Coordinates of C-alpha atoms and ligand atoms in Angstrom, one line a residue:
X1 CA 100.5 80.5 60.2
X2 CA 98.5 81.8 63.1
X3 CA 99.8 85.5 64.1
X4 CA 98.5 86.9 68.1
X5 CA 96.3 89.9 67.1
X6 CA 97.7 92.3 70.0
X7 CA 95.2 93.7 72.0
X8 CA 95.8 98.3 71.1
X9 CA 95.4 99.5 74.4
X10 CA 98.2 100.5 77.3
X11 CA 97.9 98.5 80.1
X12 CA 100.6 98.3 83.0
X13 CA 100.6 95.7 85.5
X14 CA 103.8 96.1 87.1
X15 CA 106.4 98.6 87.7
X16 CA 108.6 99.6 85.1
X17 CA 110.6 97.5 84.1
X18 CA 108.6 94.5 85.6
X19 CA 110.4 91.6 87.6
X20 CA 110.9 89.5 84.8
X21 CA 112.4 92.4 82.5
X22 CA 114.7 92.8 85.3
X23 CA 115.6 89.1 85.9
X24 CA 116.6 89.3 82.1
X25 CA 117.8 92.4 82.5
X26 CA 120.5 90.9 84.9
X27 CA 121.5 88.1 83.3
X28 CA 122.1 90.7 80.1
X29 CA 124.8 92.2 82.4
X30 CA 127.0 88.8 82.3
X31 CA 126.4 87.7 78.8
X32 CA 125.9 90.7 76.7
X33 CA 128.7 93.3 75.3
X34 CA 127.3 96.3 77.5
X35 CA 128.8 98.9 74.5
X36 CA 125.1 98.0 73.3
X37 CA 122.8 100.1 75.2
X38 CA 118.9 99.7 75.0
X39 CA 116.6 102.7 75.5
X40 CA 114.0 100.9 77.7
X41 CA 115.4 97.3 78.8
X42 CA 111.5 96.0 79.3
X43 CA 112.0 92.4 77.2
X44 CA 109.5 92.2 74.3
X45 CA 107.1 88.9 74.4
X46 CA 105.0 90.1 71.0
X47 CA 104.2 93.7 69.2
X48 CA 101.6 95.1 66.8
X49 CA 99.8 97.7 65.7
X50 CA 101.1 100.3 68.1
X51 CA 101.5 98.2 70.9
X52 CA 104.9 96.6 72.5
X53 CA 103.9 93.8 75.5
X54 CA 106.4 93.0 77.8
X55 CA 107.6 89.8 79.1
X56 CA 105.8 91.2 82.6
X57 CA 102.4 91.3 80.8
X58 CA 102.4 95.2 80.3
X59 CA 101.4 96.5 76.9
X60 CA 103.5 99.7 76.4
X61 CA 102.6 102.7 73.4
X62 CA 105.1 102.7 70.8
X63 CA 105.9 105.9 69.4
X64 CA 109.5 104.5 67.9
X65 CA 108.9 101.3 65.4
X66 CA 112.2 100.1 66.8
X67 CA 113.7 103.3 65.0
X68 CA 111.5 103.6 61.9
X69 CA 111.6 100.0 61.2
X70 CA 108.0 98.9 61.4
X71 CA 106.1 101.4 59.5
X72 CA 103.8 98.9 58.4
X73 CA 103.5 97.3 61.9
X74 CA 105.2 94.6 64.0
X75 CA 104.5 91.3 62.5
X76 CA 102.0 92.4 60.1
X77 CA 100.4 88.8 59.6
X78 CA 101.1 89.6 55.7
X79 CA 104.8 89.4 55.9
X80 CA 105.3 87.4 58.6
X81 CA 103.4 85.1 56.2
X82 CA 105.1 85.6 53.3
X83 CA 108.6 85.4 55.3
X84 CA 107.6 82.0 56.5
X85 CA 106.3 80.1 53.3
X86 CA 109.9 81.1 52.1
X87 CA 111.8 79.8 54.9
X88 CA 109.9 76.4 54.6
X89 CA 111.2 76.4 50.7
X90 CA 115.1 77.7 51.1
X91 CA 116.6 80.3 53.7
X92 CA 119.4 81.0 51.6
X93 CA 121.8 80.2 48.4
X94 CA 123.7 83.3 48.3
X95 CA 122.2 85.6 44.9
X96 CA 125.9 85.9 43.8
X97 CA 126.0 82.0 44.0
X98 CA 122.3 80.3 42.6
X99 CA 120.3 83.8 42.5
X100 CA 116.2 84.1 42.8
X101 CA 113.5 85.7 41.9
X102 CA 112.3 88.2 45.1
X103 CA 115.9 89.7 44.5
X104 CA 115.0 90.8 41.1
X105 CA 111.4 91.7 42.1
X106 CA 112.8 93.3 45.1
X107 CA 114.8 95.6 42.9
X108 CA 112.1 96.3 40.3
X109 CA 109.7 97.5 43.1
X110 CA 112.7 100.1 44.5
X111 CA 113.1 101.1 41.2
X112 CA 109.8 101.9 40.5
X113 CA 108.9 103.6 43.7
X114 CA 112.1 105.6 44.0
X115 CA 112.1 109.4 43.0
X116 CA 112.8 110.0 39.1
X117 CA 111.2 108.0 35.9
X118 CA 114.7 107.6 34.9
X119 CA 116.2 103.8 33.8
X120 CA 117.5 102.6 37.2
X121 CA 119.0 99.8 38.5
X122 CA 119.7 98.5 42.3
X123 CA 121.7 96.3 44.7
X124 CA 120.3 94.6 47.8
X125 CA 122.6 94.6 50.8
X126 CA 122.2 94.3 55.0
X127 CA 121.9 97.5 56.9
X128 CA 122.1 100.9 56.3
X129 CA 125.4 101.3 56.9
X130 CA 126.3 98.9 54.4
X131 CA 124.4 100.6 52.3
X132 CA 125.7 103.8 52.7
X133 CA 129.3 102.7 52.5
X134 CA 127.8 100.9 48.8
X135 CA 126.6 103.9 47.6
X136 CA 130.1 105.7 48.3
X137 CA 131.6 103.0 46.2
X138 CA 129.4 103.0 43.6
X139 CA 130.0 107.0 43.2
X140 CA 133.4 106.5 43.3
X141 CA 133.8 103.9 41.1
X142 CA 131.8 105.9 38.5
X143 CA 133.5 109.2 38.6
X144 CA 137.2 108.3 39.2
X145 CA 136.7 110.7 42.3
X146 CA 137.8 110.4 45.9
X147 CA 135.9 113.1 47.9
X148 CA 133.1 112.8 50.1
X149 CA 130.7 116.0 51.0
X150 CA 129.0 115.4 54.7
X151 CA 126.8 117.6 57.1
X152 CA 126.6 118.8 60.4
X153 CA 124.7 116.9 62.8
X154 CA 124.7 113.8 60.0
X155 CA 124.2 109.7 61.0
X156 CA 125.2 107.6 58.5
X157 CA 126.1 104.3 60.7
X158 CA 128.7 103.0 62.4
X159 CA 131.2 101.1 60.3
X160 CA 134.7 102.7 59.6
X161 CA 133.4 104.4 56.5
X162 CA 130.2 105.8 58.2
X163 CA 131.5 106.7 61.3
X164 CA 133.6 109.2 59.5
X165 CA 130.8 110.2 57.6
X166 CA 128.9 110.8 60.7
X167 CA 129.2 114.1 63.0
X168 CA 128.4 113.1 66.5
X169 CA 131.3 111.7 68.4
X170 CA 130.1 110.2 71.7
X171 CA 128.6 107.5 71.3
X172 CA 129.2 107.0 68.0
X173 CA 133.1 107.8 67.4
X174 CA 134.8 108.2 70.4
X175 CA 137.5 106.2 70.6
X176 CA 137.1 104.3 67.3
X177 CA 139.3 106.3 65.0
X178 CA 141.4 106.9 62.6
X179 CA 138.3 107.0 59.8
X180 CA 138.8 107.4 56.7
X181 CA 140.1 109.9 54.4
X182 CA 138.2 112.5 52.1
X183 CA 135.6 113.3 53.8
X184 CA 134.8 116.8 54.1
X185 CA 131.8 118.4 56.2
X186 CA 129.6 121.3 55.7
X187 CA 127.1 123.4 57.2
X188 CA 123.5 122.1 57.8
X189 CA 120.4 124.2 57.2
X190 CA 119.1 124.1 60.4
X191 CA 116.4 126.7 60.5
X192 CA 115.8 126.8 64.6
X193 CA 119.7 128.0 65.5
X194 CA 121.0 129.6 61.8
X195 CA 122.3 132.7 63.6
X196 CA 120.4 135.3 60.8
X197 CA 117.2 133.9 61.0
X198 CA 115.4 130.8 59.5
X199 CA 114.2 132.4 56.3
X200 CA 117.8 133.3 55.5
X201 CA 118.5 129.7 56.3
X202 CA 118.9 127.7 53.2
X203 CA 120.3 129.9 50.6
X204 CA 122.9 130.9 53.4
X205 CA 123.7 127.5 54.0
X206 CA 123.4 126.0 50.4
X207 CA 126.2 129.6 49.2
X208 CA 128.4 128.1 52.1
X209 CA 128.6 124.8 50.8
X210 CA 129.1 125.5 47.9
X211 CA 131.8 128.0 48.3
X212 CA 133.6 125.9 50.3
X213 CA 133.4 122.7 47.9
X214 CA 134.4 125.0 44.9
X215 CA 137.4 126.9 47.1
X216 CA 138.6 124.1 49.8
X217 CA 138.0 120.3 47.8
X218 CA 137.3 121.7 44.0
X219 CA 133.9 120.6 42.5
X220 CA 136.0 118.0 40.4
X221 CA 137.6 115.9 43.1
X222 CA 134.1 115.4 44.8
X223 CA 132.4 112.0 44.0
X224 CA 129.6 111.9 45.6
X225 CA 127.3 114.3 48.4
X226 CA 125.8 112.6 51.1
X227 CA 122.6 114.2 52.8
X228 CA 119.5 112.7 55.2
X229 CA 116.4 114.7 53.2
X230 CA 115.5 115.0 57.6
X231 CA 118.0 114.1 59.5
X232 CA 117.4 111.3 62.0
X233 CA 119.5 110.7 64.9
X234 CA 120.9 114.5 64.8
X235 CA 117.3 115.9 65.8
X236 CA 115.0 115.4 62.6
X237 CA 116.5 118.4 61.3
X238 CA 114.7 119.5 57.9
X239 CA 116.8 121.1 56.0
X240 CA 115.2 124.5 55.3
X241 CA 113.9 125.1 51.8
X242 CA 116.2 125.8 49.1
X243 CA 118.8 124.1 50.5
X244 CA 118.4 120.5 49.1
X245 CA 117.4 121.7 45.7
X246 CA 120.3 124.2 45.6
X247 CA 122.8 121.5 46.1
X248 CA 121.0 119.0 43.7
X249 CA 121.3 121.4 41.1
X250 CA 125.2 122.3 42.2
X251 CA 126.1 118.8 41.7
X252 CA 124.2 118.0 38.5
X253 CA 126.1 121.3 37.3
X254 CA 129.6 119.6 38.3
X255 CA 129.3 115.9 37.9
X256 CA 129.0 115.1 41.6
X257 CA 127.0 112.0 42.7
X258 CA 123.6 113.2 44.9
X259 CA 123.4 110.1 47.4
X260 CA 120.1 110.9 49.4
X261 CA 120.2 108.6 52.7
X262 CA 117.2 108.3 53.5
X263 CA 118.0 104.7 55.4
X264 CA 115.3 106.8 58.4
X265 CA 112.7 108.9 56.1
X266 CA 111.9 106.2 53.1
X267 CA 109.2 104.1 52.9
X268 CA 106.0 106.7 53.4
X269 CA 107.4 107.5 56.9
X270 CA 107.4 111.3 56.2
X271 CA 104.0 111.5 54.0
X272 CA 105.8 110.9 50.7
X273 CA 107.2 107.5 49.7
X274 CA 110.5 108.7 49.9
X275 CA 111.5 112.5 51.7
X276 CA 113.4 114.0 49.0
X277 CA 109.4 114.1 46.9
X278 CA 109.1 116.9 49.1
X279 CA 111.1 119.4 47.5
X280 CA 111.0 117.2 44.3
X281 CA 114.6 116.3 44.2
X282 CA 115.6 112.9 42.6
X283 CA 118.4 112.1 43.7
X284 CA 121.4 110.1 41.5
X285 CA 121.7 107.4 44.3
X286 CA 119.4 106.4 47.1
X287 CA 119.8 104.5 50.4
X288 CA 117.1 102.6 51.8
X289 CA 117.0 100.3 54.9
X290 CA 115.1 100.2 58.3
X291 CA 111.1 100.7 56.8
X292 CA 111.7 98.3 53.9
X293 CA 110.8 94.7 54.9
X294 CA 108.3 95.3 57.8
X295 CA 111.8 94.8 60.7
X296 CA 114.2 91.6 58.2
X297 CA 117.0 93.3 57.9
X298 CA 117.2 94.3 54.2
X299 CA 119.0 97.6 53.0
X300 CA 119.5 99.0 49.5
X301 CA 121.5 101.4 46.9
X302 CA 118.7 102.2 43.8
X303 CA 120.0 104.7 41.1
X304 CA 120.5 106.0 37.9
X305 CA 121.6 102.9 35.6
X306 CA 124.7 104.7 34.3
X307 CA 126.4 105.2 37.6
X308 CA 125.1 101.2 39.1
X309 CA 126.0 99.7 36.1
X310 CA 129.6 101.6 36.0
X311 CA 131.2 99.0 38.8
X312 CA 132.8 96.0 37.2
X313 CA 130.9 92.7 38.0
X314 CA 131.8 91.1 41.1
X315 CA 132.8 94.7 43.1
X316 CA 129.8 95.0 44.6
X317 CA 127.7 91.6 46.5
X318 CA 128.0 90.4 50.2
X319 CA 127.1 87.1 51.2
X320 CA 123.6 87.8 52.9
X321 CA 122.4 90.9 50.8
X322 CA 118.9 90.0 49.8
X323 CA 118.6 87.4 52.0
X324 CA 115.5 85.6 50.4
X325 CA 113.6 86.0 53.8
X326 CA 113.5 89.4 53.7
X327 CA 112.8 90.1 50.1
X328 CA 109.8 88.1 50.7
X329 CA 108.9 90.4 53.5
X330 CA 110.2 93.6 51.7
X331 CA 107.6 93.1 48.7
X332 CA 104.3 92.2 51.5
X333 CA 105.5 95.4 53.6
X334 CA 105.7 97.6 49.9
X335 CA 102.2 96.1 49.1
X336 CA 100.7 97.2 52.9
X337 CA 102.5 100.3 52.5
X338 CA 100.5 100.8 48.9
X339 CA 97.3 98.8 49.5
X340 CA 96.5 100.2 52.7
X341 CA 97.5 104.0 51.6
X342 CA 100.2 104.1 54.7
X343 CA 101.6 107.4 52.3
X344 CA 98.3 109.2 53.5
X345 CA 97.9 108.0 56.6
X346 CA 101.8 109.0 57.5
X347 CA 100.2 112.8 56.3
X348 CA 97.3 112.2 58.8
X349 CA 99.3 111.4 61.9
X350 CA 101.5 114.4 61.2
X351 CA 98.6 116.6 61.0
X352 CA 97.7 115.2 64.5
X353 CA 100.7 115.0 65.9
X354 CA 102.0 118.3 65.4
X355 CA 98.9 120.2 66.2
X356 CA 98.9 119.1 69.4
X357 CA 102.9 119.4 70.2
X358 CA 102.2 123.4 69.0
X359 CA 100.1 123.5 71.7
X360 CA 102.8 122.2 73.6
X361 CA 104.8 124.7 72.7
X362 CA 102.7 127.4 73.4
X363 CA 102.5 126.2 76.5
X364 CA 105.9 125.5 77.7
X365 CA 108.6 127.4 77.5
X366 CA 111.3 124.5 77.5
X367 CA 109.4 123.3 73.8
X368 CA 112.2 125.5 71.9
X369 CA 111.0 124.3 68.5
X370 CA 108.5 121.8 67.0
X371 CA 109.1 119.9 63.5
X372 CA 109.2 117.1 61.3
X373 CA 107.0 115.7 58.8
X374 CA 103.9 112.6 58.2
X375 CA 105.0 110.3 61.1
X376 CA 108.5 111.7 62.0
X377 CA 108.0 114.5 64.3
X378 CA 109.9 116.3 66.8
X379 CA 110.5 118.8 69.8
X380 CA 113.6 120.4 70.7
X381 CA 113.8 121.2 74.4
X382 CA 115.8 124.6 75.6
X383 CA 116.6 126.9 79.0
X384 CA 115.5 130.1 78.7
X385 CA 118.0 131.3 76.5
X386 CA 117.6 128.5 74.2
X387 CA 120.8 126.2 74.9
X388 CA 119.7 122.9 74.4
X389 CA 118.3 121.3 77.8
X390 CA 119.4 117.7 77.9
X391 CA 118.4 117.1 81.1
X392 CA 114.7 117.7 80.5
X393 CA 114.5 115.4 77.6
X394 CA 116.2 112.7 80.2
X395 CA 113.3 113.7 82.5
X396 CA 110.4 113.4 80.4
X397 CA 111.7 110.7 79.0
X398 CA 112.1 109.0 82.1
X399 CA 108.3 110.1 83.4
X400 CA 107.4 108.6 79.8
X401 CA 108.7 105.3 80.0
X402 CA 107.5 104.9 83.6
X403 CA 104.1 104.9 82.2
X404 CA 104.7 102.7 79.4
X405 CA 105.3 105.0 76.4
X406 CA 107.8 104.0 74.6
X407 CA 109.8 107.2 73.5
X408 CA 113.5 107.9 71.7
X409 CA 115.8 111.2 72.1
X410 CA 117.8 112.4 69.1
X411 CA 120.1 115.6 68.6
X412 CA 123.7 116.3 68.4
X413 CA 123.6 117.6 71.9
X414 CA 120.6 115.3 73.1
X415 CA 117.7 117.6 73.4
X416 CA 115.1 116.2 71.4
X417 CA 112.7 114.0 71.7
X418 CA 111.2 112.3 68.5
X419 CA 108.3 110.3 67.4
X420 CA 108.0 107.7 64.8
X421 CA 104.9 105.7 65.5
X422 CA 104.2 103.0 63.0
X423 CA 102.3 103.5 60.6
X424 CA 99.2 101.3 61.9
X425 CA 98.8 103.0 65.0
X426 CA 95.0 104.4 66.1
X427 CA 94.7 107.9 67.0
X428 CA 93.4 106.7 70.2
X429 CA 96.6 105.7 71.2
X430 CA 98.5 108.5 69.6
X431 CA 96.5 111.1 71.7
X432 CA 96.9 109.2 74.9
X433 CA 100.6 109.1 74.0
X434 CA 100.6 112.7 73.4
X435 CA 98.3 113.0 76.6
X436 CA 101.3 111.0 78.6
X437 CA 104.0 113.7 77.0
X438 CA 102.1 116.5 77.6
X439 CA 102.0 115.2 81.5
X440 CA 105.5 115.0 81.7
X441 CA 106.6 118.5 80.2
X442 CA 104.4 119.2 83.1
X443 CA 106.0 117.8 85.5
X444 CA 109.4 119.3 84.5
Ligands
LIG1 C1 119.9 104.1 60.9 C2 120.6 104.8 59.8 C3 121.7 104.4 59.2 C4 122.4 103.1 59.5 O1 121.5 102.0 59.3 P1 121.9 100.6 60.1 O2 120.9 99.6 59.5 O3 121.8 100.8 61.5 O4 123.3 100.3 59.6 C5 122.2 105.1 58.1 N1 121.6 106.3 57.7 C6 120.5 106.8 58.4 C7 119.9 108.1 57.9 C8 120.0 106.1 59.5 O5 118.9 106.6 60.1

């Protein structure tokens, strides 16, 4: 199957978005649901490497792998290869009706690569939502509890389960309730705004938590904890040391399920496989999604064999999860992710990345804070008295895209502006993205 190699240089030809984006663009208006919003509405005609081209003919930087979904690159020609010979043999039996074998190597490969040499097992589901919402079942099928321990500033998707399990409201809540019960949130160890300092940050936070599990819920009646190892869409906030290994260790202590999400941060995106190596937690459960099967939708719960294998057969399944498709794609994208040492590289671009956005920060005082980790980085733009500027990150953003950078904002209160290039990306165009960011904090 013949794959366009997509030439890795920016090029604009037109305004944008072009003419035909916009001709798109307005028949979007009459056909679409307009509660879907789209960052940049340039229509894509083909994408690799680090490069997006537009139906206009402009080739745009992409510093957001359609949110951490193509870490090993749009279209790699491996798994759009391996997709395709399975479409041409069957597109789908259902695994809980005639069952095949990418499911089970699917599984095997998680279970290998996940955190902890313990005996796991894992289930293949849709999205990350749905994986989330699985891994809430699965804890509270296997403890006989009810509660559910949250975060500030936490995504966790947007079905009735996970929007109460996420913070933000607009856009992700408003309006939607009621959500559903047990679910109790606690402080977040954010380092840049913990009011006595960052190095106070994550014992404070982790002695909160805990206090108010043990005083408000009771340690018993809590099934599972749910925690990003960064968080994504609130602001690629990384918890500051201590504070994930101190809550690991409180729920070992008291029976409560550890569910890592790290739907954003898996798949080498953050210079480990999976985020929570960092502080060398393994987690009890682990959700997995966007980075798995080079942008098929695929999603996953992997962990410990005691709690997966505590549901009764049949309570757990969906009619696509696994779809055959994207297992094929999921075990080409593991093996670019391993043979092309996409774990290293994630450390390199970080190293790159976050030099230069120090400099940035140096520079400018609306650069409030710089962060993140491998090839999920971040700045956090402020006034002068460090209330978060929204309106800046709208501007740059704005001057970005105009130029054809693709770029994303995050943040509870909108004021961050993250990068997640894939993977594959030169450092040509990482600098002249950076070069095209630096411009527009200029221009502020
Ligand atoms: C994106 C995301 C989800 C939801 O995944 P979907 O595939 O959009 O349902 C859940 N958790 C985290 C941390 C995410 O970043």
């Amino acid at each position: 199957m013949a794959t366009t190699e997509v030439v890795q240089s920016r090029r604009i030809v037109t305004e944008i978005p072009g003419p035909e984006s916009r001709a798109i663009q307005k028949r979007r208006g009459a056909a679409v649901a307009q509660g879907v919003g789209s960052v940049l509405p340039v229509y894509v005609e083909r994408a690799g490497g680090g490069i997006i081209e537009d139906v206009d003919g402009n080739a745009l930087i992409d510093f957001g792998s359609g949110i951490a979904v193509t870490n090993v690159g749009n279209a790699d020609p491996r798994v759009a290869e391996r997709a395709a010979e399975q479409l041409g043999r069957f597109t789908h039996t259902c695994f809980m009706v005639n069952p095949y074998e990418s499911y089970v190597e699917v599984c095997e490969a998680l279970n290998r690569v996940t955190p902890g040499d313990h005996e796991k097992r894992s289930i293949l589901l849709n999205s990350g939502a749905e994986a989330v919402e699985n891994a809430v079942k699965i804890a509270r099928g296997a403890t006989g509890r009810q509660a559910v321990v949250v975060f500030d500033h936490a995504y966790h998707g947007r079905t009735n389960l996970t929007m109460g399990l996420t913070a933000k409201n607009m856009p992700y809540k408003h309006g939607f309730g009621p959500f559903a019960g047990e679910i109790h949130r606690m402080p977040m160890a954010y380092a840049y705004r913990w009011p006595t300092g960052p190095e106070n940050c994550g014992p404070e936070a982790a002695a909160v938590t805990i206090d108010r599990i043990t005083e408000q819920i009771g340690a018993d009646n809590v099934a599972a904890l749910v925690i990003e190892p960064i968080q994504g869409e609130g602001g690629f906030i990384e918890p500051a040391p201590g504070f994930l290994p101190a809550l690991a260790e409180f729920c070992r202590a008291h029976g409560i399920v550890f569910v890592a999400d790290e739907v954003q941060t898996g798949f080498a995106r953050t210079g480990h496989m999976f985020a929570s190596e960092h502080e060398g937690i393994v987690p009890d459960l682990i959700t997995t999604a966007k980075g798995i099967a080079g942008g098929l939708p695929l999603a996953a719960v992997t962990g410990r064999a005691e709690l997966m294998d505590a549901v009764h057969r049949g309570g757990l399944g969906g009619t696509y999860g696994g779809n055959p498709a994207a297992c094929a794609a999921a075990l080409a994208a593991l093996e670019v992710i391993e043979s092309e040492g996409l774990v290293e590289r994630a450390r390199e671009i970080g190293a790159l990345m976050l030099a230069r956005l120090r400099t940035f920060a140096e520079r400018f005082d609306v650069v409030g804070d710089v962060r993140g980790r491998g090839a999920m980085v971040a700045i956090e733009l402020v006034e002068g008295d460090g209330r978060p500027n929204p309106e800046a990150v709208a501007r740059v953003l704005k001057h970005c895209h105009a130029r054809g950078l693709v770029l994303l904002s995050a943040g509870t209160h909108g004021n961050v502006i993250r990068m997640l290039p894939p993977l594959v990306i030169g450092d040509d165009l990482l600098v002249e993205g950076l070069n095209l960011l630096e411009e527009a904090l200029a221009a502020l």
